[in-house]
PDB file of C-alpha atoms in Angstrom:
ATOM      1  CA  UNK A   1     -12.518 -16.928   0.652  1.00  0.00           C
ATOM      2  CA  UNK A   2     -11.740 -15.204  -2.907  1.00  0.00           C
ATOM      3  CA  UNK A   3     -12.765 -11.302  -3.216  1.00  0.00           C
ATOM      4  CA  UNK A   4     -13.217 -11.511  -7.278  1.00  0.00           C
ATOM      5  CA  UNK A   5     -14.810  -7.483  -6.937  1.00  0.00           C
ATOM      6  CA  UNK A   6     -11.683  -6.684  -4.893  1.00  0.00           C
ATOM      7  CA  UNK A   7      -9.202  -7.624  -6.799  1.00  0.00           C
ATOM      8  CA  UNK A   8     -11.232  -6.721  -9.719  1.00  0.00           C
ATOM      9  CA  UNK A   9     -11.244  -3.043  -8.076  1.00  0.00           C
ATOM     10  CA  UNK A  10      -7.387  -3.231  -7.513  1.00  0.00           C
ATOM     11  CA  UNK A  11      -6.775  -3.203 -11.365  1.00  0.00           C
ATOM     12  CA  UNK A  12      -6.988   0.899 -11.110  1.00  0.00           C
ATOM     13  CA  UNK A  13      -4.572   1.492  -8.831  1.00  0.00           C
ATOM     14  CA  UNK A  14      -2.304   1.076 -12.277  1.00  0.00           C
ATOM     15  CA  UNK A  15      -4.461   3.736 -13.779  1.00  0.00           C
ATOM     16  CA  UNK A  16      -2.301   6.912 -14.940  1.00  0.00           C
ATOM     17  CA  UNK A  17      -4.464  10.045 -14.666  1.00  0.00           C
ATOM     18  CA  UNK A  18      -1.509  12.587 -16.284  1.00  0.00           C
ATOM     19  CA  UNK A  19      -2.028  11.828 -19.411  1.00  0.00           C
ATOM     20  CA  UNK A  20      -5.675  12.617 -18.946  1.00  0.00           C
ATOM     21  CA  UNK A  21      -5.016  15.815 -17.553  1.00  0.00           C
ATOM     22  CA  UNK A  22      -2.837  17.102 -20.132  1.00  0.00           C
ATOM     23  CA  UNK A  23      -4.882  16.286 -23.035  1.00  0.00           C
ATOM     24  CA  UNK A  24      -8.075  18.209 -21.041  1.00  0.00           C
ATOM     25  CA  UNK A  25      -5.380  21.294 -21.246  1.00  0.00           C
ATOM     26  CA  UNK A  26      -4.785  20.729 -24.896  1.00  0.00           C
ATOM     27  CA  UNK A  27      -8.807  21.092 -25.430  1.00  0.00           C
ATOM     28  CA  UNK A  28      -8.960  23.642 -23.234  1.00  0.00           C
ATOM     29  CA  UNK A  29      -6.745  25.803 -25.286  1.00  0.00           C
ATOM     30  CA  UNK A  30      -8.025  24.289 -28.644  1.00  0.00           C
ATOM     31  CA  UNK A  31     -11.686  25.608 -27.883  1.00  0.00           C
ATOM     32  CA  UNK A  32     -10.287  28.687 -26.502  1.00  0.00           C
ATOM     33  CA  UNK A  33      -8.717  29.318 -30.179  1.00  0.00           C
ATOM     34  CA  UNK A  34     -11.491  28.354 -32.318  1.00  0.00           C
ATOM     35  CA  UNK A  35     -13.758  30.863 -30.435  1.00  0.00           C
ATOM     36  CA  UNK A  36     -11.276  33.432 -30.589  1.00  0.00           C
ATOM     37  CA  UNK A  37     -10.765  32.561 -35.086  1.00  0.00           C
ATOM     38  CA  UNK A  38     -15.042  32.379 -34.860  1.00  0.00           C
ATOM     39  CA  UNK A  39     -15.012  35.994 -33.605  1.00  0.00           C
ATOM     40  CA  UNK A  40     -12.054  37.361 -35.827  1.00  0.00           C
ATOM     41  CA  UNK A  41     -14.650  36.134 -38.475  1.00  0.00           C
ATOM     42  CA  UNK A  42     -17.335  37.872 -37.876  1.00  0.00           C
ATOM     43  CA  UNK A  43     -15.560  41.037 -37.990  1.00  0.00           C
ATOM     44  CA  UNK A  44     -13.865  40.334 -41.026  1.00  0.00           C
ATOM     45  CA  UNK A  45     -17.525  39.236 -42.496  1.00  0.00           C
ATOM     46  CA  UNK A  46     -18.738  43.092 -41.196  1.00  0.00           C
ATOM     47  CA  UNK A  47     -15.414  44.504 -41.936  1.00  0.00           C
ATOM     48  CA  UNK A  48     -15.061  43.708 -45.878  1.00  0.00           C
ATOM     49  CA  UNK A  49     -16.081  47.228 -47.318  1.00  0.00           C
ATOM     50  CA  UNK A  50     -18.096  45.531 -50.089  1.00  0.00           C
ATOM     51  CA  UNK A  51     -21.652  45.989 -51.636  1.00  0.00           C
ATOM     52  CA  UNK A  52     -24.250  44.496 -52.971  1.00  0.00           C
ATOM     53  CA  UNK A  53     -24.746  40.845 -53.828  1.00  0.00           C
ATOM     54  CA  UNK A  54     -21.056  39.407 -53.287  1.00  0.00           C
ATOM     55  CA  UNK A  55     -21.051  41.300 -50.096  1.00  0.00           C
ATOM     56  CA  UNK A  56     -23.741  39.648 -48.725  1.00  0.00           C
ATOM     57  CA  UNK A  57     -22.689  36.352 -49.756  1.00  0.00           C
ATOM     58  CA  UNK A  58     -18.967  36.492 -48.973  1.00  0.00           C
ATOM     59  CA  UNK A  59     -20.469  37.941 -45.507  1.00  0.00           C
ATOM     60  CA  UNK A  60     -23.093  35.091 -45.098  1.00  0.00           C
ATOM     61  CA  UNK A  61     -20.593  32.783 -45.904  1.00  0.00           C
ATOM     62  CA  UNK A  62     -18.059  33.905 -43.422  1.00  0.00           C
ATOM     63  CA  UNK A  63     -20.620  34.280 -40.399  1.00  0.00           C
ATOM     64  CA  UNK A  64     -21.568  30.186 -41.328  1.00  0.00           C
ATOM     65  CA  UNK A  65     -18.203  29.525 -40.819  1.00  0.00           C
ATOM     66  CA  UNK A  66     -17.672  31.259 -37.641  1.00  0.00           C
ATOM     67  CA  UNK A  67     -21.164  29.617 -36.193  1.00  0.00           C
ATOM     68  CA  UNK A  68     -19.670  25.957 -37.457  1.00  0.00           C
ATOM     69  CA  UNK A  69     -15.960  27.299 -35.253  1.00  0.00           C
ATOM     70  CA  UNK A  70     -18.015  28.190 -32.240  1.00  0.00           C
ATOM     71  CA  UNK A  71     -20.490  24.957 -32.047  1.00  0.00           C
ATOM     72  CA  UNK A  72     -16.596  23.164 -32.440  1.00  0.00           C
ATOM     73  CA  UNK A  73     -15.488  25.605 -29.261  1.00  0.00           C
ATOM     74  CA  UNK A  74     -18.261  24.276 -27.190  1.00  0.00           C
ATOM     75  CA  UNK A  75     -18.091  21.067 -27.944  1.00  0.00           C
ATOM     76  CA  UNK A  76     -14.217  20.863 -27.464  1.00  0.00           C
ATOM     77  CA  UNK A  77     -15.218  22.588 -24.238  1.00  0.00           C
ATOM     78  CA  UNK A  78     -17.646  19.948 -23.582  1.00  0.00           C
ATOM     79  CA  UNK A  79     -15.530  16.965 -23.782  1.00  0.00           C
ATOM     80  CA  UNK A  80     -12.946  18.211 -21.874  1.00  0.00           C
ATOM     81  CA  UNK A  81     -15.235  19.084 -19.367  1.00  0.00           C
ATOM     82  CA  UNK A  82     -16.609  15.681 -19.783  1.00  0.00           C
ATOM     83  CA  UNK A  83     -13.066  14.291 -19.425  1.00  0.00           C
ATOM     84  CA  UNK A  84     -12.378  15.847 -16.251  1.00  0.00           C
ATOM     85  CA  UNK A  85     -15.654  14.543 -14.626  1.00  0.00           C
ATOM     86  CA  UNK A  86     -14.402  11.026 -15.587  1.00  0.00           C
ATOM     87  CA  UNK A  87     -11.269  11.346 -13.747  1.00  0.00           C
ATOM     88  CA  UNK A  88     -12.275  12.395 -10.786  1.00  0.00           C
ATOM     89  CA  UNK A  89     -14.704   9.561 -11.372  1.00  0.00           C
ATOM     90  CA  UNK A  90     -11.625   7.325 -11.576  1.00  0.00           C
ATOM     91  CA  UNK A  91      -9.606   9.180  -8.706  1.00  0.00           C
ATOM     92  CA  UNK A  92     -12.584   8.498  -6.121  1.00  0.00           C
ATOM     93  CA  UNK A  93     -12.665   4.751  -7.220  1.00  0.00           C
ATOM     94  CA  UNK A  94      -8.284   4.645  -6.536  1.00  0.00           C
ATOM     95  CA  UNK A  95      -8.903   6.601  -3.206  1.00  0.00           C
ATOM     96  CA  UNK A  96     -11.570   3.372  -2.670  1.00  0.00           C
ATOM     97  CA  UNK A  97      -9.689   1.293  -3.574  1.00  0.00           C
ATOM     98  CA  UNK A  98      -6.578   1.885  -1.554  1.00  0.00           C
ATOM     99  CA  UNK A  99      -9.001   1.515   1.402  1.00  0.00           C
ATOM    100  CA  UNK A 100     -10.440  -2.062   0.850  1.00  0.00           C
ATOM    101  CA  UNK A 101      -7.147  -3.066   0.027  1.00  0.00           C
ATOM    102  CA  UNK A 102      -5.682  -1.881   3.741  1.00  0.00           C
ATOM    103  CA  UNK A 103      -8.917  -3.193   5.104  1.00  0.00           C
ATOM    104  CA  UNK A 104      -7.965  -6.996   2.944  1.00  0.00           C
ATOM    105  CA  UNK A 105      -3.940  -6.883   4.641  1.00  0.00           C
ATOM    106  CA  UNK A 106      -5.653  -6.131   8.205  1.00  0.00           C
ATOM    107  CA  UNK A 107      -7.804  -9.163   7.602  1.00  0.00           C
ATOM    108  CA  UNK A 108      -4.558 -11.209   5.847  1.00  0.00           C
ATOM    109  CA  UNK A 109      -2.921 -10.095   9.392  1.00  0.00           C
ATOM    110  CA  UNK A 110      -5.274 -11.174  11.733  1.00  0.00           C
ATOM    111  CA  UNK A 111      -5.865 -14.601  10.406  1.00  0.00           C
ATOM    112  CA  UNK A 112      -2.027 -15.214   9.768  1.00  0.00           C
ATOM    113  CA  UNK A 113      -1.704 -14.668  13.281  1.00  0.00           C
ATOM    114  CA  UNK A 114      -4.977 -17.268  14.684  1.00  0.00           C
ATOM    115  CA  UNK A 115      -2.883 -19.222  12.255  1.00  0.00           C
ATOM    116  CA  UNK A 116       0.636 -18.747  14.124  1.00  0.00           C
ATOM    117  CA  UNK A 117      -1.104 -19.247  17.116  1.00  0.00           C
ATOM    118  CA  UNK A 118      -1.905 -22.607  16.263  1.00  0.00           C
ATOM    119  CA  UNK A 119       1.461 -23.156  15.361  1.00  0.00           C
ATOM    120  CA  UNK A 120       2.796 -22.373  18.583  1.00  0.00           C
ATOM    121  CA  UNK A 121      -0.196 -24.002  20.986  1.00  0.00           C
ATOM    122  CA  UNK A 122      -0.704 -26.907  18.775  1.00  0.00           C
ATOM    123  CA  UNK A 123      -4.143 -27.449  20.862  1.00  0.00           C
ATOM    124  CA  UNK A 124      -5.806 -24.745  19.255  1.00  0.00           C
ATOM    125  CA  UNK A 125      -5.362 -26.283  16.442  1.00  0.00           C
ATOM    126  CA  UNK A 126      -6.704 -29.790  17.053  1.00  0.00           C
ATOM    127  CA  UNK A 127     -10.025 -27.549  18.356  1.00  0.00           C
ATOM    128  CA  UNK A 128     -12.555 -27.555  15.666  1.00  0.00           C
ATOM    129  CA  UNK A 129     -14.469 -25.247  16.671  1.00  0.00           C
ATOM    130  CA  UNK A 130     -12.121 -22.269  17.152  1.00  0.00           C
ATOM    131  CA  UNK A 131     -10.758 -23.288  13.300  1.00  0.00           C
ATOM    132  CA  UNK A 132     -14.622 -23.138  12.043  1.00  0.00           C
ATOM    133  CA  UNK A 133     -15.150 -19.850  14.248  1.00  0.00           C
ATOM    134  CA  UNK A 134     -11.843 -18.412  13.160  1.00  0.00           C
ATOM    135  CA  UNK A 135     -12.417 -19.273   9.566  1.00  0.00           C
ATOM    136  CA  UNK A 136     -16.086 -17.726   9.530  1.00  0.00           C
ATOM    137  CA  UNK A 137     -14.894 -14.533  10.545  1.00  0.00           C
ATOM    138  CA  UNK A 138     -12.251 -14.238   8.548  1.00  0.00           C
ATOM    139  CA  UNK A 139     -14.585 -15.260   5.871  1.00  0.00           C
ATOM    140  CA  UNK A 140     -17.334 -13.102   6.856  1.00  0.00           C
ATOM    141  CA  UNK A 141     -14.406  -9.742   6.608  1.00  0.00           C
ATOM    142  CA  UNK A 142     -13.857 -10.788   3.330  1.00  0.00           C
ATOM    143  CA  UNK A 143     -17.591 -10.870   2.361  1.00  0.00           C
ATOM    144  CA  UNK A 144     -18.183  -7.788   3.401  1.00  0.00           C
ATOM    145  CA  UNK A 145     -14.927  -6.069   1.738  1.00  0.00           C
ATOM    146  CA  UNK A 146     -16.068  -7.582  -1.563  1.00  0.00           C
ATOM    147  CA  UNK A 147     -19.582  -6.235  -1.266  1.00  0.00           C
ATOM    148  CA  UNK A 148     -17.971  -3.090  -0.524  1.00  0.00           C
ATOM    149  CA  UNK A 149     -15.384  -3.188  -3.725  1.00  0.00           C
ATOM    150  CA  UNK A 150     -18.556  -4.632  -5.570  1.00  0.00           C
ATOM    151  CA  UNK A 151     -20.524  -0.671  -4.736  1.00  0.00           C
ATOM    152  CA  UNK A 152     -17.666   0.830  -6.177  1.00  0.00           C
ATOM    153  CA  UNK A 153     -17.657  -0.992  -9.172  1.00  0.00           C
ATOM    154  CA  UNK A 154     -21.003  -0.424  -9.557  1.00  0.00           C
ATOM    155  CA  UNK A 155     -21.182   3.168  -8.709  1.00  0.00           C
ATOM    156  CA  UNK A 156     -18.378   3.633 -11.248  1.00  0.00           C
ATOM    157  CA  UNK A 157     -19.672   1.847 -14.329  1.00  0.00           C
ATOM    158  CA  UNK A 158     -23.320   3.646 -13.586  1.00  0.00           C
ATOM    159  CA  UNK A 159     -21.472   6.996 -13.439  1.00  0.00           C
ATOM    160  CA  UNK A 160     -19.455   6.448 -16.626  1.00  0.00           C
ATOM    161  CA  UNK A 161     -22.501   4.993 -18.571  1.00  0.00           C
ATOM    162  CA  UNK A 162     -24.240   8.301 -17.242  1.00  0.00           C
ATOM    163  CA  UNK A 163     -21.421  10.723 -18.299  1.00  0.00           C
ATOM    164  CA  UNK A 164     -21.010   8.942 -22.198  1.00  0.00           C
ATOM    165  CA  UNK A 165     -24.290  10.347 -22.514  1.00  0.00           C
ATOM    166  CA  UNK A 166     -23.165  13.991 -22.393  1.00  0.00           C
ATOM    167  CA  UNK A 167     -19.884  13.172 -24.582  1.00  0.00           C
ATOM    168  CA  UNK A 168     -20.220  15.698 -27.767  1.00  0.00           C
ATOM    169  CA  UNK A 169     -19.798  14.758 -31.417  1.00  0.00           C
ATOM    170  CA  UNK A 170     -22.040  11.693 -31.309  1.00  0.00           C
ATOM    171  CA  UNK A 171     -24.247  11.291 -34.111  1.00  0.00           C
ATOM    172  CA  UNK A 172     -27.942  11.900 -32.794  1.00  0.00           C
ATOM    173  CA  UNK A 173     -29.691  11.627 -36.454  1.00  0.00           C
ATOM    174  CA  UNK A 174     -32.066   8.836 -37.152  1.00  0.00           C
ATOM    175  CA  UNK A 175     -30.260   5.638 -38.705  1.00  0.00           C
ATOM    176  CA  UNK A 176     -32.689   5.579 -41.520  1.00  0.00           C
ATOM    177  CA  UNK A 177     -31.453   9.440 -42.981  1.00  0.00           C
ATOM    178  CA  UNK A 178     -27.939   7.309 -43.320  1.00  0.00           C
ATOM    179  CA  UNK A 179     -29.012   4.083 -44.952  1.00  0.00           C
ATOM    180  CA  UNK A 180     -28.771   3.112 -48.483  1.00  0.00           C
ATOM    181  CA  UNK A 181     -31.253   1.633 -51.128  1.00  0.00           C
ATOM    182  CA  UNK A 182     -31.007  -1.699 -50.384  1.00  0.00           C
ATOM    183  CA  UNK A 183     -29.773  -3.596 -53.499  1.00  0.00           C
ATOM    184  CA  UNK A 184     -31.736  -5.239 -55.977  1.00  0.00           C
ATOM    185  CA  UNK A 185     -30.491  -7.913 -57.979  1.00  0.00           C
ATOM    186  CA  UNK A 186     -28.215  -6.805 -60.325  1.00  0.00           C
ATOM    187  CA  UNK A 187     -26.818  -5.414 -57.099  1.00  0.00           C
ATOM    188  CA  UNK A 188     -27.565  -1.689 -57.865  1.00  0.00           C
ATOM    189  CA  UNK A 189     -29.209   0.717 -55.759  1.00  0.00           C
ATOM    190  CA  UNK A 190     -32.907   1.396 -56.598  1.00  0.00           C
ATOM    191  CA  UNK A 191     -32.515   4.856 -56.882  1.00  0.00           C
ATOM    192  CA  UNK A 192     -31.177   5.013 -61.087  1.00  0.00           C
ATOM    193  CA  UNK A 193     -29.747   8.596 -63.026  1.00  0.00           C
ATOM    194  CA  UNK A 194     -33.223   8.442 -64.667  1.00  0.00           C
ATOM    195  CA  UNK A 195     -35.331   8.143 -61.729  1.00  0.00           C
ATOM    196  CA  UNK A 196     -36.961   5.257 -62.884  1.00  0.00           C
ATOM    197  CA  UNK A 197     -36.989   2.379 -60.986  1.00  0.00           C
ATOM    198  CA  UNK A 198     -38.037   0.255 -63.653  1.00  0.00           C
ATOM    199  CA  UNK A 199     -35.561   0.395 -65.611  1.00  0.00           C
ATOM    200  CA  UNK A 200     -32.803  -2.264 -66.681  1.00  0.00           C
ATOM    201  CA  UNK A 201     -30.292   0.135 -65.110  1.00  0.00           C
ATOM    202  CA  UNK A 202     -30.979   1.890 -62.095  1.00  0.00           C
ATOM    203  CA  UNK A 203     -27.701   2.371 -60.797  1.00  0.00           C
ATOM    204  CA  UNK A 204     -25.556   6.188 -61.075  1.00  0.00           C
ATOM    205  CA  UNK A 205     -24.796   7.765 -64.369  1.00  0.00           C
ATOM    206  CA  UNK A 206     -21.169   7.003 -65.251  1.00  0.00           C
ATOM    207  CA  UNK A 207     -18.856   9.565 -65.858  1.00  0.00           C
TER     208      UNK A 207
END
């Protein structure tokens, strides 16, 4: 009897997990700088000795920036966070895995021996019935290791789809604040230079 979920399962056992872990390192340490240049910053922004109006602005501007560096700490933070979820995610499925594969040899084993037996005693093999009771057990192992490979396939694709969610830098606006004016048919956008959408040319003001 095939085990399709099985061998499915057994793909992983390929999977490399180093690579993984290093680059979780490398984000670790990137969101660890850009916090650290947010913060220099903002004390440069209170630190600048000026007055009045470009004060204030250089200021403002500064403390924008070091808001934009921190919301990129987090996020950095986030996905490597993220990231290391996922692989142990992907550890727990190998660690599986590596079980319903012993528990698949042990079944290989047992009905490579019914089948030496036969060779030896060649009675048992003329007997029907021990071949049909032999082969439904062996098929009924194999059942239930695939349904078993089959959970962790399934536990592991709902977990991943889960964890996406909670990757950062996905864009959350509304798909209509990043469509264009459909064309008309001189294949211009309806918004025109002159605001008119009447007009015989509605497309941007040249140069």
């Amino acid at each position: 009897m095939a085990t399709p979920h099985a061998d499915h399962l057994n793909v992983i056992k390929t999977w490399r997990t180093d690579p993984i872990e290093q680059a979780n390192k490398h984000l670790e340490k990137v969101s660890s700088n850009l916090a650290d240049i947010a913060m220099i910053n903002r004390r440069v922004a209170a630190d600048l000795g000026l007055e009045g109006t470009t004060a204030r602005s250089a200021s403002s501007r500064l403390d924008k920036l070091a808001t934009r560096l921190l919301d990129g700490s987090q996020k950095v933070k986030q996905l490597a966070e993220v990231q290391h979820k996922a692989l142990g995610l992907g550890k727990k499925a190998q660690s599986d895995n590596e079980e319903i594969q012993k528990l698949l040899k042990n079944i290989n084993s047992a009905y490579n021996t019914y089948n030496g037996a036969s060779v030896s005693f060649p009675s048992a093999k003329k007997d029907r019935s021990l071949q049909s009771i032999a082969k439904a057990e062996d098929d009924s192992a194999r059942a239930e290791v695939d349904r078993q490979a089959k959970d962790v396939l399934r536990v592991l694709r709902e977990s991943t789809e889960a964890l996406a969610r909670d990757f950062p830098f996905q864009d959350n606006e509304p798909a209509s604040r990043h469509a264009s004016a459909p064309p008309d048919s001189t294949g211009k956008g309806n918004g025109g230079a002159n605001g008119s959408a009447n007009s015989s040319d509605n497309g941007p003001a040249s140069g």
